[in-house]
Short mmCIF file of N, CA and C and ligand atoms in Angstrom, two decimals:
data_model
loop_
_atom_site.label_atom_id
_atom_site.label_comp_id
_atom_site.label_asym_id
_atom_site.label_seq_id
_atom_site.Cartn_x
_atom_site.Cartn_y
_atom_site.Cartn_z
N UNK A 34 8.22 -73.84 -148.01
CA UNK A 34 8.35 -72.45 -147.34
C UNK A 34 9.03 -72.64 -145.95
N UNK A 35 9.87 -71.63 -145.59
CA UNK A 35 10.36 -71.83 -144.18
C UNK A 35 10.09 -70.46 -143.47
N UNK A 36 9.47 -70.54 -142.31
CA UNK A 36 9.20 -69.17 -141.58
C UNK A 36 10.46 -68.75 -140.89
N UNK A 37 10.71 -67.38 -141.12
CA UNK A 37 11.80 -66.76 -140.40
C UNK A 37 11.28 -66.12 -138.93
N UNK A 38 12.16 -66.41 -138.06
CA UNK A 38 11.74 -65.75 -136.65
C UNK A 38 11.94 -64.35 -136.83
N UNK A 39 11.56 -63.67 -135.66
CA UNK A 39 11.29 -62.30 -135.47
C UNK A 39 12.98 -61.54 -135.88
N UNK A 40 13.95 -62.30 -135.24
CA UNK A 40 15.26 -61.92 -135.31
C UNK A 40 15.90 -62.03 -136.76
N UNK A 41 15.69 -63.20 -137.37
CA UNK A 41 15.96 -63.57 -138.57
C UNK A 41 15.38 -62.61 -139.65
N UNK A 42 14.24 -62.29 -139.51
CA UNK A 42 13.49 -61.31 -140.44
C UNK A 42 14.15 -59.91 -140.25
N UNK A 43 14.31 -59.41 -139.13
CA UNK A 43 14.95 -58.20 -138.76
C UNK A 43 16.36 -58.14 -139.50
N UNK A 44 17.11 -59.14 -139.30
CA UNK A 44 18.65 -59.12 -139.76
C UNK A 44 18.61 -59.39 -141.36
N UNK A 45 17.67 -59.91 -141.87
CA UNK A 45 17.55 -59.97 -143.37
C UNK A 45 17.33 -58.58 -143.80
N UNK A 46 16.32 -57.91 -143.25
CA UNK A 46 16.04 -56.57 -143.56
C UNK A 46 17.15 -55.62 -143.37
N UNK A 47 17.98 -55.75 -142.31
CA UNK A 47 19.20 -55.02 -142.14
C UNK A 47 20.08 -55.02 -143.21
N UNK A 48 20.16 -56.28 -143.73
CA UNK A 48 21.18 -56.56 -144.75
C UNK A 48 20.57 -55.80 -146.08
N UNK A 49 19.40 -55.85 -146.18
CA UNK A 49 18.78 -55.09 -147.41
C UNK A 49 18.95 -53.57 -147.20
N UNK A 50 18.66 -53.01 -146.02
CA UNK A 50 18.87 -51.71 -145.68
C UNK A 50 20.42 -51.22 -146.00
N UNK A 51 21.27 -51.95 -145.58
CA UNK A 51 22.66 -51.52 -145.95
C UNK A 51 23.03 -51.56 -147.23
N UNK A 52 22.43 -52.55 -147.97
CA UNK A 52 22.63 -52.61 -149.42
C UNK A 52 21.96 -51.36 -150.16
N UNK A 53 20.82 -51.09 -149.67
CA UNK A 53 20.12 -49.81 -150.34
C UNK A 53 20.82 -48.52 -149.93
N UNK A 54 21.42 -48.54 -148.96
CA UNK A 54 21.97 -47.17 -148.34
C UNK A 54 23.41 -46.97 -148.87
N UNK A 55 24.06 -48.07 -149.10
CA UNK A 55 25.68 -47.90 -149.36
C UNK A 55 26.02 -47.37 -150.66
N UNK A 56 25.35 -47.50 -151.76
CA UNK A 56 25.78 -46.92 -153.09
C UNK A 56 25.97 -45.35 -153.15
N UNK A 57 25.35 -44.70 -152.21
CA UNK A 57 25.34 -43.13 -152.39
C UNK A 57 26.77 -42.62 -152.04
N UNK A 58 27.73 -43.55 -151.52
CA UNK A 58 29.10 -43.26 -151.34
C UNK A 58 29.87 -43.37 -152.60
N UNK A 59 29.34 -43.83 -153.71
CA UNK A 59 29.84 -43.99 -154.94
C UNK A 59 30.05 -42.66 -155.69
N UNK A 60 28.86 -41.98 -155.71
CA UNK A 60 28.79 -40.77 -156.49
C UNK A 60 28.70 -41.12 -157.95
N UNK A 61 29.53 -40.59 -158.71
CA UNK A 61 29.38 -40.80 -160.13
C UNK A 61 30.05 -42.31 -160.55
N UNK A 62 29.57 -42.72 -161.56
CA UNK A 62 30.05 -44.07 -162.01
C UNK A 62 29.59 -44.43 -163.30
N UNK A 63 29.88 -45.61 -163.79
CA UNK A 63 29.27 -46.06 -165.14
C UNK A 63 27.84 -46.49 -165.08
N UNK A 64 26.95 -45.62 -165.74
CA UNK A 64 25.49 -46.10 -165.58
C UNK A 64 25.23 -47.55 -166.03
N UNK A 65 24.34 -48.19 -165.20
CA UNK A 65 23.90 -49.51 -165.55
C UNK A 65 23.36 -49.82 -166.77
N UNK A 66 22.63 -48.61 -167.29
CA UNK A 66 21.96 -48.80 -168.60
C UNK A 66 23.00 -48.42 -169.73
N UNK A 67 24.20 -48.09 -169.41
CA UNK A 67 25.19 -47.79 -170.35
C UNK A 67 24.68 -46.51 -171.18
N UNK A 68 23.94 -45.63 -170.74
CA UNK A 68 23.48 -44.40 -171.27
C UNK A 68 22.40 -44.69 -172.32
N UNK A 69 21.97 -45.89 -172.35
CA UNK A 69 20.87 -46.25 -173.44
C UNK A 69 19.61 -45.65 -173.12
N UNK A 70 18.89 -45.43 -174.22
CA UNK A 70 17.55 -44.95 -174.18
C UNK A 70 16.40 -46.12 -174.45
N UNK A 71 15.33 -45.97 -173.77
CA UNK A 71 14.19 -46.91 -173.89
C UNK A 71 13.44 -46.46 -175.29
N UNK A 72 12.51 -47.35 -175.66
CA UNK A 72 11.65 -47.03 -176.76
C UNK A 72 10.91 -45.62 -176.73
N UNK A 73 10.69 -45.17 -175.51
CA UNK A 73 10.08 -43.85 -175.39
C UNK A 73 11.07 -42.83 -175.52
N UNK A 74 12.22 -43.11 -175.76
CA UNK A 74 13.33 -42.03 -176.06
C UNK A 74 13.93 -41.58 -174.67
N UNK A 75 13.44 -42.04 -173.68
CA UNK A 75 13.95 -41.59 -172.37
C UNK A 75 14.90 -42.61 -171.91
N UNK A 76 15.92 -42.31 -171.04
CA UNK A 76 16.87 -43.35 -170.52
C UNK A 76 16.20 -44.41 -169.83
N UNK A 77 16.85 -45.69 -170.11
CA UNK A 77 16.40 -46.90 -169.43
C UNK A 77 16.16 -46.61 -167.88
N UNK A 78 17.37 -46.33 -167.16
CA UNK A 78 17.39 -46.16 -165.81
C UNK A 78 17.80 -44.89 -165.31
N UNK A 79 18.77 -44.23 -166.13
CA UNK A 79 19.29 -42.90 -165.83
C UNK A 79 20.64 -43.19 -165.01
N UNK A 80 21.23 -41.82 -164.80
CA UNK A 80 22.55 -41.94 -164.21
C UNK A 80 22.62 -42.34 -162.70
N UNK A 81 21.46 -42.50 -162.11
CA UNK A 81 21.27 -42.70 -160.56
C UNK A 81 21.70 -44.13 -160.40
N UNK A 82 21.66 -45.09 -161.34
CA UNK A 82 21.86 -46.44 -161.05
C UNK A 82 23.17 -46.72 -161.83
N UNK A 83 24.17 -47.11 -161.01
CA UNK A 83 25.48 -47.25 -161.78
C UNK A 83 25.97 -48.59 -161.38
N UNK A 84 26.97 -49.12 -162.12
CA UNK A 84 27.55 -50.41 -162.05
C UNK A 84 28.30 -50.43 -160.66
N UNK A 85 28.98 -49.36 -160.43
CA UNK A 85 29.87 -49.27 -159.13
C UNK A 85 28.88 -49.32 -157.83
N UNK A 86 27.83 -48.52 -157.91
CA UNK A 86 26.82 -48.40 -156.85
C UNK A 86 26.12 -49.86 -156.66
N UNK A 87 25.93 -50.51 -157.71
CA UNK A 87 25.33 -51.79 -157.67
C UNK A 87 26.18 -52.80 -157.00
N UNK A 88 27.40 -52.82 -157.31
CA UNK A 88 28.50 -53.70 -156.81
C UNK A 88 28.68 -53.46 -155.27
N UNK A 89 28.73 -52.20 -155.04
CA UNK A 89 28.83 -51.80 -153.45
C UNK A 89 27.57 -52.23 -152.74
N UNK A 90 26.55 -52.00 -153.38
CA UNK A 90 25.27 -52.50 -152.57
C UNK A 90 25.25 -53.90 -152.37
N UNK A 91 25.60 -54.77 -153.27
CA UNK A 91 25.61 -56.29 -153.17
C UNK A 91 26.67 -56.63 -152.17
N UNK A 92 27.86 -56.00 -152.43
CA UNK A 92 28.94 -56.25 -151.32
C UNK A 92 28.83 -56.08 -150.09
N UNK A 93 28.36 -54.97 -149.65
CA UNK A 93 28.01 -54.60 -148.22
C UNK A 93 26.82 -55.31 -147.87
N UNK A 94 25.76 -55.43 -148.61
CA UNK A 94 24.73 -56.11 -148.11
C UNK A 94 24.95 -57.69 -147.65
N UNK A 95 25.75 -58.19 -148.70
CA UNK A 95 26.21 -59.73 -148.29
C UNK A 95 27.17 -59.81 -147.24
N UNK A 96 27.84 -58.80 -147.07
CA UNK A 96 28.86 -58.76 -145.90
C UNK A 96 27.97 -58.90 -144.69
N UNK A 97 26.92 -58.04 -144.50
CA UNK A 97 26.01 -57.94 -143.29
C UNK A 97 25.38 -59.41 -143.33
N UNK A 98 24.91 -60.04 -144.31
CA UNK A 98 24.19 -61.09 -144.36
C UNK A 98 24.94 -62.35 -143.90
N UNK A 99 26.29 -62.38 -144.42
CA UNK A 99 27.24 -63.58 -143.94
C UNK A 99 27.61 -63.37 -142.60
N UNK A 100 28.00 -62.15 -142.19
CA UNK A 100 28.42 -61.82 -140.75
C UNK A 100 27.23 -62.36 -139.76
N UNK A 101 26.12 -61.94 -140.03
CA UNK A 101 25.04 -62.21 -139.18
C UNK A 101 24.82 -63.76 -139.17
N UNK A 102 24.89 -64.48 -140.35
CA UNK A 102 24.75 -65.87 -140.49
C UNK A 102 25.95 -66.69 -139.56
N UNK A 103 27.00 -66.13 -139.74
CA UNK A 103 28.19 -66.84 -138.92
C UNK A 103 28.02 -66.58 -137.58
N UNK A 104 27.81 -65.30 -137.31
CA UNK A 104 27.77 -64.87 -135.71
C UNK A 104 26.64 -65.60 -135.07
N UNK A 105 25.58 -65.89 -135.65
CA UNK A 105 24.42 -66.64 -135.17
C UNK A 105 24.39 -68.11 -135.36
N UNK A 106 25.44 -68.58 -136.05
CA UNK A 106 25.58 -69.96 -136.40
C UNK A 106 24.23 -70.47 -137.24
N UNK A 107 23.56 -69.47 -138.19
CA UNK A 107 22.39 -69.74 -138.81
C UNK A 107 22.57 -69.66 -140.29
N UNK A 108 22.87 -70.82 -141.02
CA UNK A 108 23.25 -70.79 -142.41
C UNK A 108 21.87 -70.09 -143.15
N UNK A 109 20.76 -70.45 -142.61
CA UNK A 109 19.52 -69.83 -143.36
C UNK A 109 19.51 -68.40 -143.41
N UNK A 110 20.23 -67.70 -142.41
CA UNK A 110 20.14 -66.31 -142.34
C UNK A 110 20.96 -65.65 -143.66
N UNK A 111 22.06 -66.48 -144.01
CA UNK A 111 22.85 -66.01 -145.10
C UNK A 111 22.05 -66.04 -146.43
N UNK A 112 21.40 -67.18 -146.70
CA UNK A 112 20.61 -67.23 -147.88
C UNK A 112 19.42 -66.38 -147.83
N UNK A 113 18.79 -66.10 -146.68
CA UNK A 113 17.71 -65.22 -146.46
C UNK A 113 18.28 -63.76 -146.54
N UNK A 114 19.34 -63.37 -146.15
CA UNK A 114 19.91 -62.17 -146.20
C UNK A 114 20.30 -61.88 -147.62
N UNK A 115 20.79 -62.83 -148.25
CA UNK A 115 21.30 -62.55 -149.79
C UNK A 115 20.07 -62.46 -150.56
N UNK A 116 18.95 -63.09 -150.37
CA UNK A 116 17.87 -62.84 -151.05
C UNK A 116 17.10 -61.51 -150.96
N UNK A 117 17.08 -60.97 -149.54
CA UNK A 117 16.76 -59.67 -149.36
C UNK A 117 17.54 -58.66 -149.95
N UNK A 118 18.91 -58.89 -150.04
CA UNK A 118 19.85 -57.94 -150.56
C UNK A 118 19.65 -57.75 -152.20
N UNK A 119 19.45 -58.94 -152.74
CA UNK A 119 19.09 -59.10 -154.20
C UNK A 119 17.76 -58.24 -154.52
N UNK A 120 16.89 -58.47 -153.66
CA UNK A 120 15.51 -57.81 -153.83
C UNK A 120 15.54 -56.49 -153.68
N UNK A 121 16.35 -55.99 -152.67
CA UNK A 121 16.49 -54.54 -152.56
C UNK A 121 17.10 -53.99 -153.77
N UNK A 122 18.18 -54.56 -154.39
CA UNK A 122 18.84 -53.84 -155.45
C UNK A 122 17.99 -53.85 -156.69
N UNK A 123 17.27 -54.99 -156.84
CA UNK A 123 16.36 -55.03 -157.79
C UNK A 123 15.15 -54.09 -157.91
N UNK A 124 14.52 -54.06 -156.65
CA UNK A 124 13.43 -53.10 -156.18
C UNK A 124 13.83 -51.70 -156.52
N UNK A 125 15.02 -51.34 -156.24
CA UNK A 125 15.43 -49.94 -156.52
C UNK A 125 15.59 -49.59 -157.92
N UNK A 126 16.14 -50.68 -158.77
CA UNK A 126 16.46 -50.55 -160.08
C UNK A 126 15.04 -50.35 -160.77
N UNK A 127 14.09 -51.33 -160.46
CA UNK A 127 12.84 -51.32 -161.17
C UNK A 127 12.08 -49.96 -160.81
N UNK A 128 12.22 -49.56 -159.50
CA UNK A 128 11.57 -48.10 -159.33
C UNK A 128 12.15 -47.08 -160.27
N UNK A 129 13.50 -47.05 -160.49
CA UNK A 129 14.05 -46.05 -161.40
C UNK A 129 13.66 -46.29 -162.99
N UNK A 130 13.44 -47.51 -163.27
CA UNK A 130 12.77 -47.82 -164.69
C UNK A 130 11.27 -47.31 -164.61
N UNK A 131 10.62 -47.50 -163.50
CA UNK A 131 9.23 -46.99 -163.61
C UNK A 131 9.28 -45.23 -163.66
N UNK A 132 10.18 -44.68 -162.76
CA UNK A 132 10.26 -43.30 -162.79
C UNK A 132 10.56 -42.76 -164.16
N UNK A 133 11.49 -43.35 -164.83
CA UNK A 133 11.89 -42.84 -166.16
C UNK A 133 10.77 -43.01 -167.25
N UNK A 134 10.01 -44.05 -167.14
CA UNK A 134 8.90 -44.24 -168.06
C UNK A 134 7.69 -43.17 -167.77
N UNK A 135 7.81 -42.58 -166.44
CA UNK A 135 6.76 -41.77 -166.11
C UNK A 135 7.31 -40.36 -166.61
N UNK A 136 8.55 -40.24 -167.07
CA UNK A 136 9.06 -38.99 -167.41
C UNK A 136 9.86 -38.37 -166.32
N UNK A 137 9.93 -38.91 -165.08
CA UNK A 137 10.51 -38.21 -164.06
C UNK A 137 12.13 -38.04 -164.13
N UNK A 138 12.68 -37.05 -164.01
CA UNK A 138 14.27 -37.08 -164.20
C UNK A 138 14.94 -37.73 -162.95
N UNK A 139 16.13 -38.29 -163.30
CA UNK A 139 16.82 -38.89 -162.21
C UNK A 139 17.02 -38.03 -160.89
N UNK A 140 16.56 -38.62 -159.66
CA UNK A 140 16.90 -37.93 -158.48
C UNK A 140 15.56 -37.24 -158.01
N UNK A 141 14.42 -37.27 -158.99
CA UNK A 141 13.21 -36.50 -158.59
C UNK A 141 12.57 -37.25 -157.40
N UNK A 142 11.88 -36.66 -156.60
CA UNK A 142 11.27 -37.34 -155.43
C UNK A 142 9.95 -37.99 -155.96
N UNK A 143 9.89 -39.26 -155.62
CA UNK A 143 8.49 -39.85 -155.56
C UNK A 143 8.25 -40.49 -154.13
N UNK A 144 7.53 -39.58 -153.24
CA UNK A 144 7.25 -40.13 -152.00
C UNK A 144 6.84 -41.52 -151.91
N UNK A 145 7.16 -42.37 -150.97
CA UNK A 145 6.76 -43.64 -150.66
C UNK A 145 7.53 -44.59 -151.44
N UNK A 146 7.45 -44.36 -152.86
CA UNK A 146 8.20 -45.28 -153.84
C UNK A 146 9.68 -45.20 -153.63
N UNK A 147 10.11 -43.88 -153.37
CA UNK A 147 11.65 -43.78 -153.18
C UNK A 147 12.07 -44.50 -151.87
N UNK A 148 11.29 -44.31 -150.87
CA UNK A 148 11.77 -44.94 -149.63
C UNK A 148 11.41 -46.42 -149.45
N UNK A 149 10.44 -46.81 -150.17
CA UNK A 149 10.16 -48.33 -149.81
C UNK A 149 10.21 -49.34 -151.04
N UNK A 150 10.75 -48.85 -152.21
CA UNK A 150 10.93 -49.60 -153.28
C UNK A 150 11.93 -50.80 -152.90
N UNK A 151 13.12 -50.67 -152.34
CA UNK A 151 13.93 -51.63 -152.05
C UNK A 151 13.21 -52.64 -151.00
N UNK A 152 12.60 -51.97 -150.03
CA UNK A 152 11.87 -52.90 -148.99
C UNK A 152 10.94 -53.92 -149.60
N UNK A 153 10.09 -53.41 -150.59
CA UNK A 153 9.10 -54.31 -151.11
C UNK A 153 9.94 -55.33 -151.92
N UNK A 154 10.92 -55.03 -152.66
CA UNK A 154 11.86 -55.84 -153.45
C UNK A 154 12.29 -56.91 -152.57
N UNK A 155 12.77 -56.55 -151.34
CA UNK A 155 13.40 -57.53 -150.49
C UNK A 155 12.41 -58.51 -149.89
N UNK A 156 11.20 -58.05 -149.49
CA UNK A 156 10.20 -58.88 -149.00
C UNK A 156 9.66 -59.93 -150.12
N UNK A 157 9.58 -59.48 -151.43
CA UNK A 157 9.11 -60.29 -152.39
C UNK A 157 10.23 -61.34 -152.82
N UNK A 158 11.46 -60.88 -152.81
CA UNK A 158 12.54 -61.99 -153.03
C UNK A 158 12.76 -62.96 -151.85
N UNK A 159 12.41 -62.53 -150.73
CA UNK A 159 12.38 -63.46 -149.48
C UNK A 159 11.36 -64.56 -149.76
N UNK A 160 10.20 -64.07 -150.12
CA UNK A 160 9.08 -65.00 -150.49
C UNK A 160 9.36 -65.94 -151.52
N UNK A 161 10.10 -65.41 -152.57
CA UNK A 161 10.40 -66.07 -153.83
C UNK A 161 11.27 -67.23 -153.61
N UNK A 162 12.28 -66.81 -152.51
CA UNK A 162 13.47 -67.67 -152.16
C UNK A 162 12.80 -68.77 -151.13
N UNK A 163 11.53 -68.77 -150.85
CA UNK A 163 10.88 -69.71 -149.96
C UNK A 163 11.01 -69.36 -148.54
N UNK A 164 11.32 -68.08 -148.11
CA UNK A 164 11.14 -67.63 -146.76
C UNK A 164 9.87 -66.74 -146.34
N UNK A 165 9.23 -67.14 -145.31
CA UNK A 165 8.10 -66.26 -144.92
C UNK A 165 8.57 -65.28 -143.83
N UNK A 166 8.75 -64.15 -144.11
CA UNK A 166 9.10 -63.11 -143.09
C UNK A 166 8.17 -62.99 -141.90
N UNK A 167 8.65 -62.73 -140.82
CA UNK A 167 7.80 -62.44 -139.47
C UNK A 167 6.88 -61.38 -139.85
N UNK A 168 5.50 -61.58 -139.98
CA UNK A 168 4.68 -60.52 -140.48
C UNK A 168 4.59 -59.18 -139.59
N UNK A 169 4.66 -59.50 -138.26
CA UNK A 169 4.69 -58.28 -137.41
C UNK A 169 6.08 -57.43 -137.63
N UNK A 170 7.15 -58.10 -137.78
CA UNK A 170 8.45 -57.36 -138.09
C UNK A 170 8.26 -56.69 -139.63
N UNK A 171 7.75 -57.44 -140.58
CA UNK A 171 7.85 -56.86 -142.02
C UNK A 171 6.91 -55.63 -141.93
N UNK A 172 5.75 -55.67 -141.18
CA UNK A 172 4.87 -54.57 -141.13
C UNK A 172 5.42 -53.36 -140.38
N UNK A 173 6.01 -53.79 -139.15
CA UNK A 173 6.50 -52.65 -138.39
C UNK A 173 7.69 -51.96 -139.08
N UNK A 174 8.57 -52.68 -139.88
CA UNK A 174 9.63 -52.04 -140.51
C UNK A 174 9.40 -50.93 -141.51
N UNK A 175 8.03 -51.10 -142.20
CA UNK A 175 7.96 -50.12 -143.35
C UNK A 175 7.82 -48.63 -142.74
N UNK A 176 7.15 -48.25 -141.91
CA UNK A 176 7.14 -46.84 -141.52
C UNK A 176 8.64 -46.52 -140.75
N UNK A 177 9.12 -47.48 -140.16
CA UNK A 177 10.56 -47.10 -139.58
C UNK A 177 11.44 -46.93 -140.67
N UNK A 178 11.50 -47.63 -141.64
CA UNK A 178 12.42 -47.51 -142.83
C UNK A 178 12.16 -46.05 -143.52
N UNK A 179 10.83 -45.85 -143.82
CA UNK A 179 10.39 -44.52 -144.18
C UNK A 179 11.03 -43.30 -143.54
N UNK A 180 10.78 -43.46 -142.31
CA UNK A 180 11.52 -42.25 -141.47
C UNK A 180 12.99 -42.32 -141.59
N UNK A 181 13.68 -43.40 -141.51
CA UNK A 181 15.11 -43.75 -141.49
C UNK A 181 15.67 -43.24 -142.76
N UNK A 182 14.95 -43.48 -143.81
CA UNK A 182 15.37 -43.07 -145.18
C UNK A 182 15.38 -41.44 -145.43
N UNK A 183 14.28 -40.83 -144.87
CA UNK A 183 14.31 -39.54 -144.97
C UNK A 183 15.41 -38.87 -144.14
N UNK A 184 15.71 -39.20 -142.93
CA UNK A 184 16.60 -38.71 -141.95
C UNK A 184 18.04 -38.97 -142.58
N UNK A 185 18.22 -40.30 -142.95
CA UNK A 185 19.58 -40.41 -143.52
C UNK A 185 19.90 -39.61 -144.75
N UNK A 186 18.92 -39.53 -145.56
CA UNK A 186 19.03 -38.79 -146.91
C UNK A 186 19.35 -37.33 -146.62
N UNK A 187 18.62 -36.77 -145.64
CA UNK A 187 18.90 -35.30 -145.26
C UNK A 187 20.25 -35.20 -144.61
N UNK A 188 20.85 -36.20 -143.92
CA UNK A 188 21.91 -36.05 -143.28
C UNK A 188 23.10 -36.19 -144.37
N UNK A 189 22.84 -37.00 -145.29
CA UNK A 189 23.94 -37.16 -146.52
C UNK A 189 23.97 -35.89 -147.23
N UNK A 190 22.69 -35.22 -147.40
CA UNK A 190 22.71 -34.01 -148.07
C UNK A 190 23.37 -32.80 -147.31
N UNK A 191 23.18 -32.82 -146.09
CA UNK A 191 24.09 -31.82 -145.24
C UNK A 191 25.53 -31.99 -145.28
N UNK A 192 25.83 -33.40 -145.21
CA UNK A 192 27.33 -33.74 -145.41
C UNK A 192 27.83 -33.52 -146.80
N UNK A 193 27.08 -33.15 -147.58
CA UNK A 193 27.50 -33.02 -149.24
C UNK A 193 27.77 -34.22 -149.92
N UNK A 194 27.24 -35.46 -149.41
CA UNK A 194 27.40 -36.64 -150.16
C UNK A 194 26.25 -36.71 -151.11
N UNK A 195 25.21 -36.31 -150.88
CA UNK A 195 23.90 -36.21 -151.88
C UNK A 195 23.53 -34.84 -152.35
N UNK A 196 23.20 -34.74 -153.59
CA UNK A 196 22.87 -33.46 -154.21
C UNK A 196 21.57 -32.97 -153.68
N UNK A 197 20.50 -34.01 -153.27
CA UNK A 197 19.17 -33.46 -152.90
C UNK A 197 18.98 -34.07 -151.54
N UNK A 198 18.14 -33.43 -150.58
CA UNK A 198 17.79 -34.03 -149.35
C UNK A 198 16.86 -35.22 -149.28
N UNK A 199 16.55 -35.77 -150.41
CA UNK A 199 15.58 -36.78 -150.23
C UNK A 199 16.06 -38.12 -150.93
N1 LIG B 292 23.30 -45.37 -156.71
C1 LIG B 292 24.12 -45.92 -157.58
N2 LIG B 292 23.71 -47.28 -158.05
C2 LIG B 292 22.50 -47.90 -157.62
C3 LIG B 292 21.88 -47.23 -156.71
C4 LIG B 292 22.26 -45.96 -156.28
O1 LIG B 292 25.26 -45.41 -158.06
N3 LIG B 292 22.35 -49.11 -158.17
C5 LIG B 292 23.82 -43.89 -156.08
C6 LIG B 292 23.60 -42.82 -157.15
O2 LIG B 292 24.77 -42.03 -156.93
C7 LIG B 292 22.29 -42.33 -156.63
C8 LIG B 292 22.28 -42.51 -155.30
O3 LIG B 292 22.94 -43.73 -154.96
O4 LIG B 292 22.20 -41.04 -157.21
C9 LIG B 292 20.98 -42.53 -154.52
O5 LIG B 292 20.25 -43.53 -155.05
P1 LIG B 292 18.70 -43.26 -155.45
O6 LIG B 292 17.99 -42.39 -154.52
O7 LIG B 292 18.15 -44.60 -155.68
O8 LIG B 292 18.90 -42.88 -157.04
P2 LIG B 292 18.40 -41.19 -157.49
O9 LIG B 292 19.63 -40.43 -157.93
O10 LIG B 292 17.30 -40.66 -156.97
O11 LIG B 292 17.82 -41.76 -158.95
P3 LIG B 292 16.30 -42.26 -159.44
O12 LIG B 292 15.59 -41.02 -159.83
O13 LIG B 292 16.50 -43.21 -160.46
O14 LIG B 292 15.80 -42.94 -158.29
MG1 LIG B 293 16.49 -41.02 -155.00
#
């Protein structure tokens, strides 16, 4: 296990945040679940998780991770950032899977989970990849991300990018 410094943790989380926030620009796309239904008759993931959105998330997230790694001459940052990005994308997808199993339609609000699913995913994948995030930064980011998520989604709604303000 390698310990990440305060800055390294913050930058890995930044890459995860960019990955999580960028797919909203895609709008409609090909559903990741190809429109398929799970054994409960409900959609596996729903129309809110698209192939295009997932590619955009990984692309922009990795761009941040690589840029930070190169700028700070810290190769570890590229690997940590990439892990955080992958965790963010997976966390968001798993949350949709859980929402559909609970019978909640695409886009329905589930406070806390909607805002922090990707964050938990990114922390878990950082750990799985052998990186210990700075505990203070990791803890301090959670409420910050919650507030930022709410604000940016409201802004995206007002700008007509998103259908709902959450
Ligand atoms: N999005 C996407 N592909 C992803 C993640 C997100 O295309 N892998 C886009 C979709 O247009 C989605 C929007 O980003 O509607 C916002 O993402 P999110 O809030 O996670 O999806 P919801 O529409 O709320 O769907 P769910 O109820 O499944 O969370
Ligand atoms: Mg949502």
